[in-house]
């Protein structure tokens, strides 16, 4: 076709109707004016590959120029990566490869035991990064919500297991704030904006260079 035309392959029902007439149909179209390819089901556009190679699902125009895959719908929107053999140690993962085919980081959901239809399945989320040619786990969020950095085992089970940082050598945590601001750790037993949100605190005042306990 011409530089402003559209080339269509249309899939119609046995009524013989075709075109944008409200009849449920499939359509494969190349639009020479916008240089994009689009795919229709039930007489509506569902997927588009635009002139820059971006894959748009639920979009007819790019929402962000650097995003090669963009998904949208009227309510909840998800991208599902699944493993049909979800037994222990198997995972469904998203690999991030900044250089060629080598994954520099991975986000994976790992099955614990065997998944079925009982509703009692368990999985944890792990984050891997690559360093000096070796990919290894750096952070884990287990099925109970424990966050672990540098370890796969939570801390003291009675009072200190929700957030654990570990290292085989020196280990620590830094709170960095502005030169005239506070760095603070709060202890709370409420979330309603009352004093219960700040029952106790440890803070460092960088203006006066003083540590305060309250």
PDB file of C-alpha atoms in Angstrom:
ATOM      1  CA  UNK A   1       0.000   0.000   0.000  1.00  0.00           C
ATOM      2  CA  UNK A   2       0.933   3.686  -0.012  1.00  0.00           C
ATOM      3  CA  UNK A   3       2.821   5.461   2.767  1.00  0.00           C
ATOM      4  CA  UNK A   4      -0.491   6.463   4.393  1.00  0.00           C
ATOM      5  CA  UNK A   5      -2.434   3.204   3.880  1.00  0.00           C
ATOM      6  CA  UNK A   6      -3.197   0.254   6.125  1.00  0.00           C
ATOM      7  CA  UNK A   7      -2.634  -3.372   5.173  1.00  0.00           C
ATOM      8  CA  UNK A   8      -5.038  -5.739   6.952  1.00  0.00           C
ATOM      9  CA  UNK A   9      -5.532  -9.451   7.386  1.00  0.00           C
ATOM     10  CA  UNK A  10      -9.038  -9.826   8.797  1.00  0.00           C
ATOM     11  CA  UNK A  11     -10.546 -12.888  10.489  1.00  0.00           C
ATOM     12  CA  UNK A  12     -14.371 -12.815  10.342  1.00  0.00           C
ATOM     13  CA  UNK A  13     -17.210 -15.025  11.501  1.00  0.00           C
ATOM     14  CA  UNK A  14     -19.456 -16.804   9.027  1.00  0.00           C
ATOM     15  CA  UNK A  15     -21.715 -13.762   8.620  1.00  0.00           C
ATOM     16  CA  UNK A  16     -19.219 -12.521   6.049  1.00  0.00           C
ATOM     17  CA  UNK A  17     -18.992  -9.113   7.726  1.00  0.00           C
ATOM     18  CA  UNK A  18     -15.619  -7.419   7.860  1.00  0.00           C
ATOM     19  CA  UNK A  19     -14.031  -4.139   8.832  1.00  0.00           C
ATOM     20  CA  UNK A  20     -14.660  -1.960  11.910  1.00  0.00           C
ATOM     21  CA  UNK A  21     -18.376  -2.686  12.081  1.00  0.00           C
ATOM     22  CA  UNK A  22     -18.754  -4.010  15.624  1.00  0.00           C
ATOM     23  CA  UNK A  23     -18.743  -7.666  14.557  1.00  0.00           C
ATOM     24  CA  UNK A  24     -16.465  -9.784  16.781  1.00  0.00           C
ATOM     25  CA  UNK A  25     -13.402 -10.483  14.672  1.00  0.00           C
ATOM     26  CA  UNK A  26      -9.637 -10.716  14.660  1.00  0.00           C
ATOM     27  CA  UNK A  27      -7.397  -8.350  12.759  1.00  0.00           C
ATOM     28  CA  UNK A  28      -3.713  -8.124  11.923  1.00  0.00           C
ATOM     29  CA  UNK A  29      -2.843  -4.650  10.643  1.00  0.00           C
ATOM     30  CA  UNK A  30       0.233  -2.745   9.505  1.00  0.00           C
ATOM     31  CA  UNK A  31      -0.284   1.018   9.469  1.00  0.00           C
ATOM     32  CA  UNK A  32       2.148   2.648   7.032  1.00  0.00           C
ATOM     33  CA  UNK A  33       1.305   6.136   8.301  1.00  0.00           C
ATOM     34  CA  UNK A  34       2.447   5.393  11.871  1.00  0.00           C
ATOM     35  CA  UNK A  35       4.752   2.477  10.966  1.00  0.00           C
ATOM     36  CA  UNK A  36       3.253   0.163  13.591  1.00  0.00           C
ATOM     37  CA  UNK A  37       1.807  -3.344  13.683  1.00  0.00           C
ATOM     38  CA  UNK A  38      -1.293  -4.049  15.754  1.00  0.00           C
ATOM     39  CA  UNK A  39      -3.376  -7.098  16.683  1.00  0.00           C
ATOM     40  CA  UNK A  40      -7.136  -7.064  17.350  1.00  0.00           C
ATOM     41  CA  UNK A  41      -9.416  -9.557  19.085  1.00  0.00           C
ATOM     42  CA  UNK A  42     -13.192  -9.158  19.521  1.00  0.00           C
ATOM     43  CA  UNK A  43     -12.947  -6.166  17.144  1.00  0.00           C
ATOM     44  CA  UNK A  44     -10.664  -4.186  19.511  1.00  0.00           C
ATOM     45  CA  UNK A  45      -6.931  -3.500  19.436  1.00  0.00           C
ATOM     46  CA  UNK A  46      -5.088  -5.486  22.114  1.00  0.00           C
ATOM     47  CA  UNK A  47      -1.388  -5.408  21.179  1.00  0.00           C
ATOM     48  CA  UNK A  48       0.779  -2.982  19.227  1.00  0.00           C
ATOM     49  CA  UNK A  49       4.424  -3.004  18.126  1.00  0.00           C
ATOM     50  CA  UNK A  50       5.292   0.629  17.472  1.00  0.00           C
ATOM     51  CA  UNK A  51       7.831   2.111  15.069  1.00  0.00           C
ATOM     52  CA  UNK A  52      10.575   1.928  17.748  1.00  0.00           C
ATOM     53  CA  UNK A  53       9.978  -1.778  18.431  1.00  0.00           C
ATOM     54  CA  UNK A  54       8.217  -1.213  21.764  1.00  0.00           C
ATOM     55  CA  UNK A  55       5.579  -3.831  22.629  1.00  0.00           C
ATOM     56  CA  UNK A  56       2.425  -2.125  23.934  1.00  0.00           C
ATOM     57  CA  UNK A  57      -0.290  -4.270  25.537  1.00  0.00           C
ATOM     58  CA  UNK A  58      -3.432  -2.316  26.370  1.00  0.00           C
ATOM     59  CA  UNK A  59      -1.779   0.873  25.024  1.00  0.00           C
ATOM     60  CA  UNK A  60      -1.991   2.536  21.632  1.00  0.00           C
ATOM     61  CA  UNK A  61       0.881   4.911  22.385  1.00  0.00           C
ATOM     62  CA  UNK A  62       4.050   4.642  24.446  1.00  0.00           C
ATOM     63  CA  UNK A  63       3.847   5.835  28.056  1.00  0.00           C
ATOM     64  CA  UNK A  64       7.633   5.859  28.524  1.00  0.00           C
ATOM     65  CA  UNK A  65      10.140   5.996  25.691  1.00  0.00           C
ATOM     66  CA  UNK A  66      12.735   3.732  27.339  1.00  0.00           C
ATOM     67  CA  UNK A  67      10.299   0.920  28.261  1.00  0.00           C
ATOM     68  CA  UNK A  68      10.298  -1.769  25.568  1.00  0.00           C
ATOM     69  CA  UNK A  69       7.362  -3.649  27.175  1.00  0.00           C
ATOM     70  CA  UNK A  70       4.385  -1.666  28.471  1.00  0.00           C
ATOM     71  CA  UNK A  71       1.233  -3.283  29.877  1.00  0.00           C
ATOM     72  CA  UNK A  72      -1.960  -1.529  30.943  1.00  0.00           C
ATOM     73  CA  UNK A  73      -5.576  -2.337  31.717  1.00  0.00           C
ATOM     74  CA  UNK A  74      -8.497  -0.611  33.434  1.00  0.00           C
ATOM     75  CA  UNK A  75      -7.975  -2.362  36.803  1.00  0.00           C
ATOM     76  CA  UNK A  76      -5.248  -4.636  38.175  1.00  0.00           C
ATOM     77  CA  UNK A  77      -2.453  -5.263  35.691  1.00  0.00           C
ATOM     78  CA  UNK A  78       0.134  -8.040  36.023  1.00  0.00           C
ATOM     79  CA  UNK A  79       2.755  -9.916  34.039  1.00  0.00           C
ATOM     80  CA  UNK A  80       2.852 -13.596  34.996  1.00  0.00           C
ATOM     81  CA  UNK A  81       5.954 -15.787  34.790  1.00  0.00           C
ATOM     82  CA  UNK A  82       5.145 -19.374  35.755  1.00  0.00           C
ATOM     83  CA  UNK A  83       6.776 -22.776  36.121  1.00  0.00           C
ATOM     84  CA  UNK A  84       4.582 -25.768  35.283  1.00  0.00           C
ATOM     85  CA  UNK A  85       6.702 -28.076  37.459  1.00  0.00           C
ATOM     86  CA  UNK A  86       6.661 -26.133  40.714  1.00  0.00           C
ATOM     87  CA  UNK A  87       8.366 -28.617  43.000  1.00  0.00           C
ATOM     88  CA  UNK A  88      10.940 -27.807  45.675  1.00  0.00           C
ATOM     89  CA  UNK A  89      13.823 -25.575  44.471  1.00  0.00           C
ATOM     90  CA  UNK A  90      12.137 -24.845  41.108  1.00  0.00           C
ATOM     91  CA  UNK A  91      11.465 -21.196  40.400  1.00  0.00           C
ATOM     92  CA  UNK A  92       9.878 -18.642  38.110  1.00  0.00           C
ATOM     93  CA  UNK A  93      12.273 -15.763  37.519  1.00  0.00           C
ATOM     94  CA  UNK A  94      12.925 -12.463  35.819  1.00  0.00           C
ATOM     95  CA  UNK A  95      16.514 -12.132  34.581  1.00  0.00           C
ATOM     96  CA  UNK A  96      18.042  -8.679  34.045  1.00  0.00           C
ATOM     97  CA  UNK A  97      20.986  -8.776  31.634  1.00  0.00           C
ATOM     98  CA  UNK A  98      22.807  -5.438  31.245  1.00  0.00           C
ATOM     99  CA  UNK A  99      25.525  -6.994  29.087  1.00  0.00           C
ATOM    100  CA  UNK A 100      24.876  -9.415  26.217  1.00  0.00           C
ATOM    101  CA  UNK A 101      23.244 -12.645  27.389  1.00  0.00           C
ATOM    102  CA  UNK A 102      24.695 -12.672  30.915  1.00  0.00           C
ATOM    103  CA  UNK A 103      22.144 -12.041  33.653  1.00  0.00           C
ATOM    104  CA  UNK A 104      23.452  -9.373  36.008  1.00  0.00           C
ATOM    105  CA  UNK A 105      20.550  -9.793  38.421  1.00  0.00           C
ATOM    106  CA  UNK A 106      17.623 -12.136  38.977  1.00  0.00           C
ATOM    107  CA  UNK A 107      14.339 -11.868  40.869  1.00  0.00           C
ATOM    108  CA  UNK A 108      12.891 -15.322  41.466  1.00  0.00           C
ATOM    109  CA  UNK A 109       9.921 -16.911  43.239  1.00  0.00           C
ATOM    110  CA  UNK A 110      11.010 -20.306  44.556  1.00  0.00           C
ATOM    111  CA  UNK A 111       8.629 -23.121  45.464  1.00  0.00           C
ATOM    112  CA  UNK A 112       8.948 -24.760  48.867  1.00  0.00           C
ATOM    113  CA  UNK A 113       7.683 -28.356  48.713  1.00  0.00           C
ATOM    114  CA  UNK A 114       5.246 -29.231  45.939  1.00  0.00           C
ATOM    115  CA  UNK A 115       2.585 -26.882  44.584  1.00  0.00           C
ATOM    116  CA  UNK A 116      -0.881 -28.283  43.921  1.00  0.00           C
ATOM    117  CA  UNK A 117      -4.504 -27.248  44.361  1.00  0.00           C
ATOM    118  CA  UNK A 118      -4.688 -27.479  48.162  1.00  0.00           C
ATOM    119  CA  UNK A 119      -4.158 -23.760  48.763  1.00  0.00           C
ATOM    120  CA  UNK A 120      -1.397 -24.594  51.258  1.00  0.00           C
ATOM    121  CA  UNK A 121       1.523 -23.984  48.902  1.00  0.00           C
ATOM    122  CA  UNK A 122       4.543 -21.969  50.064  1.00  0.00           C
ATOM    123  CA  UNK A 123       7.108 -19.900  48.159  1.00  0.00           C
ATOM    124  CA  UNK A 124       9.761 -17.311  48.892  1.00  0.00           C
ATOM    125  CA  UNK A 125      11.173 -14.422  46.873  1.00  0.00           C
ATOM    126  CA  UNK A 126      14.921 -14.114  46.332  1.00  0.00           C
ATOM    127  CA  UNK A 127      17.130 -11.487  44.722  1.00  0.00           C
ATOM    128  CA  UNK A 128      20.416 -12.515  43.082  1.00  0.00           C
ATOM    129  CA  UNK A 129      23.198 -10.293  41.752  1.00  0.00           C
ATOM    130  CA  UNK A 130      26.392 -11.038  39.840  1.00  0.00           C
ATOM    131  CA  UNK A 131      29.830 -10.104  41.147  1.00  0.00           C
ATOM    132  CA  UNK A 132      33.171 -11.022  39.535  1.00  0.00           C
ATOM    133  CA  UNK A 133      31.508 -13.617  37.327  1.00  0.00           C
ATOM    134  CA  UNK A 134      29.515 -15.340  40.080  1.00  0.00           C
ATOM    135  CA  UNK A 135      25.751 -15.001  40.594  1.00  0.00           C
ATOM    136  CA  UNK A 136      24.527 -15.550  44.147  1.00  0.00           C
ATOM    137  CA  UNK A 137      21.589 -14.730  46.376  1.00  0.00           C
ATOM    138  CA  UNK A 138      21.860 -11.378  48.169  1.00  0.00           C
ATOM    139  CA  UNK A 139      18.384 -10.887  49.682  1.00  0.00           C
ATOM    140  CA  UNK A 140      15.396 -13.062  50.512  1.00  0.00           C
ATOM    141  CA  UNK A 141      11.800 -12.422  51.623  1.00  0.00           C
ATOM    142  CA  UNK A 142      10.415 -15.677  52.953  1.00  0.00           C
ATOM    143  CA  UNK A 143       6.815 -16.847  53.097  1.00  0.00           C
ATOM    144  CA  UNK A 144       6.376 -15.365  56.602  1.00  0.00           C
ATOM    145  CA  UNK A 145       7.598 -11.913  55.514  1.00  0.00           C
ATOM    146  CA  UNK A 146      11.068 -12.138  57.076  1.00  0.00           C
ATOM    147  CA  UNK A 147      13.584  -9.977  55.184  1.00  0.00           C
ATOM    148  CA  UNK A 148      17.132 -11.340  55.109  1.00  0.00           C
ATOM    149  CA  UNK A 149      20.157  -9.635  53.535  1.00  0.00           C
ATOM    150  CA  UNK A 150      23.356 -11.650  53.200  1.00  0.00           C
ATOM    151  CA  UNK A 151      21.761 -14.737  54.750  1.00  0.00           C
ATOM    152  CA  UNK A 152      18.970 -17.258  54.230  1.00  0.00           C
ATOM    153  CA  UNK A 153      18.335 -17.706  57.962  1.00  0.00           C
ATOM    154  CA  UNK A 154      16.377 -15.189  60.031  1.00  0.00           C
ATOM    155  CA  UNK A 155      17.724 -13.770  63.287  1.00  0.00           C
ATOM    156  CA  UNK A 156      16.663 -14.328  66.903  1.00  0.00           C
ATOM    157  CA  UNK A 157      13.232 -15.930  66.620  1.00  0.00           C
ATOM    158  CA  UNK A 158      11.560 -14.346  69.663  1.00  0.00           C
ATOM    159  CA  UNK A 159      12.171 -10.635  69.067  1.00  0.00           C
ATOM    160  CA  UNK A 160      14.616 -10.123  66.199  1.00  0.00           C
ATOM    161  CA  UNK A 161      13.633 -12.163  63.144  1.00  0.00           C
ATOM    162  CA  UNK A 162      11.686  -9.728  60.918  1.00  0.00           C
ATOM    163  CA  UNK A 163      14.778  -8.044  59.447  1.00  0.00           C
ATOM    164  CA  UNK A 164      18.220  -9.681  59.461  1.00  0.00           C
ATOM    165  CA  UNK A 165      21.526  -8.448  58.001  1.00  0.00           C
ATOM    166  CA  UNK A 166      24.452 -10.849  57.978  1.00  0.00           C
ATOM    167  CA  UNK A 167      28.057 -10.976  56.808  1.00  0.00           C
ATOM    168  CA  UNK A 168      30.842 -13.420  57.548  1.00  0.00           C
ATOM    169  CA  UNK A 169      33.076 -10.472  58.478  1.00  0.00           C
ATOM    170  CA  UNK A 170      32.184  -7.028  59.830  1.00  0.00           C
ATOM    171  CA  UNK A 171      28.475  -6.197  59.501  1.00  0.00           C
ATOM    172  CA  UNK A 172      26.562  -2.973  59.978  1.00  0.00           C
ATOM    173  CA  UNK A 173      23.864  -0.586  58.810  1.00  0.00           C
ATOM    174  CA  UNK A 174      24.092   3.118  57.963  1.00  0.00           C
ATOM    175  CA  UNK A 175      21.436   5.825  58.247  1.00  0.00           C
ATOM    176  CA  UNK A 176      22.629   8.792  56.168  1.00  0.00           C
ATOM    177  CA  UNK A 177      20.757  12.113  56.426  1.00  0.00           C
ATOM    178  CA  UNK A 178      21.423  15.777  55.660  1.00  0.00           C
ATOM    179  CA  UNK A 179      23.999  17.868  57.537  1.00  0.00           C
ATOM    180  CA  UNK A 180      21.272  19.764  59.428  1.00  0.00           C
ATOM    181  CA  UNK A 181      18.781  16.904  59.778  1.00  0.00           C
ATOM    182  CA  UNK A 182      18.061  13.901  61.968  1.00  0.00           C
ATOM    183  CA  UNK A 183      18.811  10.242  61.505  1.00  0.00           C
ATOM    184  CA  UNK A 184      16.182   8.361  63.510  1.00  0.00           C
ATOM    185  CA  UNK A 185      15.030   4.942  64.645  1.00  0.00           C
ATOM    186  CA  UNK A 186      11.501   4.874  66.109  1.00  0.00           C
ATOM    187  CA  UNK A 187       9.793   2.299  68.341  1.00  0.00           C
ATOM    188  CA  UNK A 188       6.016   2.210  67.887  1.00  0.00           C
ATOM    189  CA  UNK A 189       2.955   0.277  69.011  1.00  0.00           C
ATOM    190  CA  UNK A 190       0.392   2.151  66.920  1.00  0.00           C
ATOM    191  CA  UNK A 191      -0.258   3.520  63.437  1.00  0.00           C
ATOM    192  CA  UNK A 192      -3.001   6.103  64.003  1.00  0.00           C
ATOM    193  CA  UNK A 193      -0.855   9.257  64.146  1.00  0.00           C
ATOM    194  CA  UNK A 194      -0.981   9.447  67.950  1.00  0.00           C
ATOM    195  CA  UNK A 195       1.889   9.278  70.428  1.00  0.00           C
ATOM    196  CA  UNK A 196       1.697   5.502  70.099  1.00  0.00           C
ATOM    197  CA  UNK A 197       3.635   5.876  66.841  1.00  0.00           C
ATOM    198  CA  UNK A 198       6.663   7.209  68.741  1.00  0.00           C
ATOM    199  CA  UNK A 199       6.854   5.396  72.073  1.00  0.00           C
ATOM    200  CA  UNK A 200      10.635   5.410  71.931  1.00  0.00           C
ATOM    201  CA  UNK A 201      13.387   6.638  69.650  1.00  0.00           C
ATOM    202  CA  UNK A 202      17.091   6.807  69.002  1.00  0.00           C
ATOM    203  CA  UNK A 203      18.159   9.751  66.875  1.00  0.00           C
ATOM    204  CA  UNK A 204      21.244  11.631  65.862  1.00  0.00           C
ATOM    205  CA  UNK A 205      20.911  15.413  65.421  1.00  0.00           C
ATOM    206  CA  UNK A 206      23.438  16.508  62.809  1.00  0.00           C
ATOM    207  CA  UNK A 207      22.907  20.195  63.597  1.00  0.00           C
ATOM    208  CA  UNK A 208      24.182  19.828  67.174  1.00  0.00           C
ATOM    209  CA  UNK A 209      26.066  16.554  66.590  1.00  0.00           C
ATOM    210  CA  UNK A 210      24.225  14.960  69.515  1.00  0.00           C
ATOM    211  CA  UNK A 211      22.799  11.490  70.050  1.00  0.00           C
ATOM    212  CA  UNK A 212      19.371  11.482  71.740  1.00  0.00           C
ATOM    213  CA  UNK A 213      17.426   8.671  73.390  1.00  0.00           C
ATOM    214  CA  UNK A 214      13.762   9.063  74.208  1.00  0.00           C
TER     215      UNK A 214
END
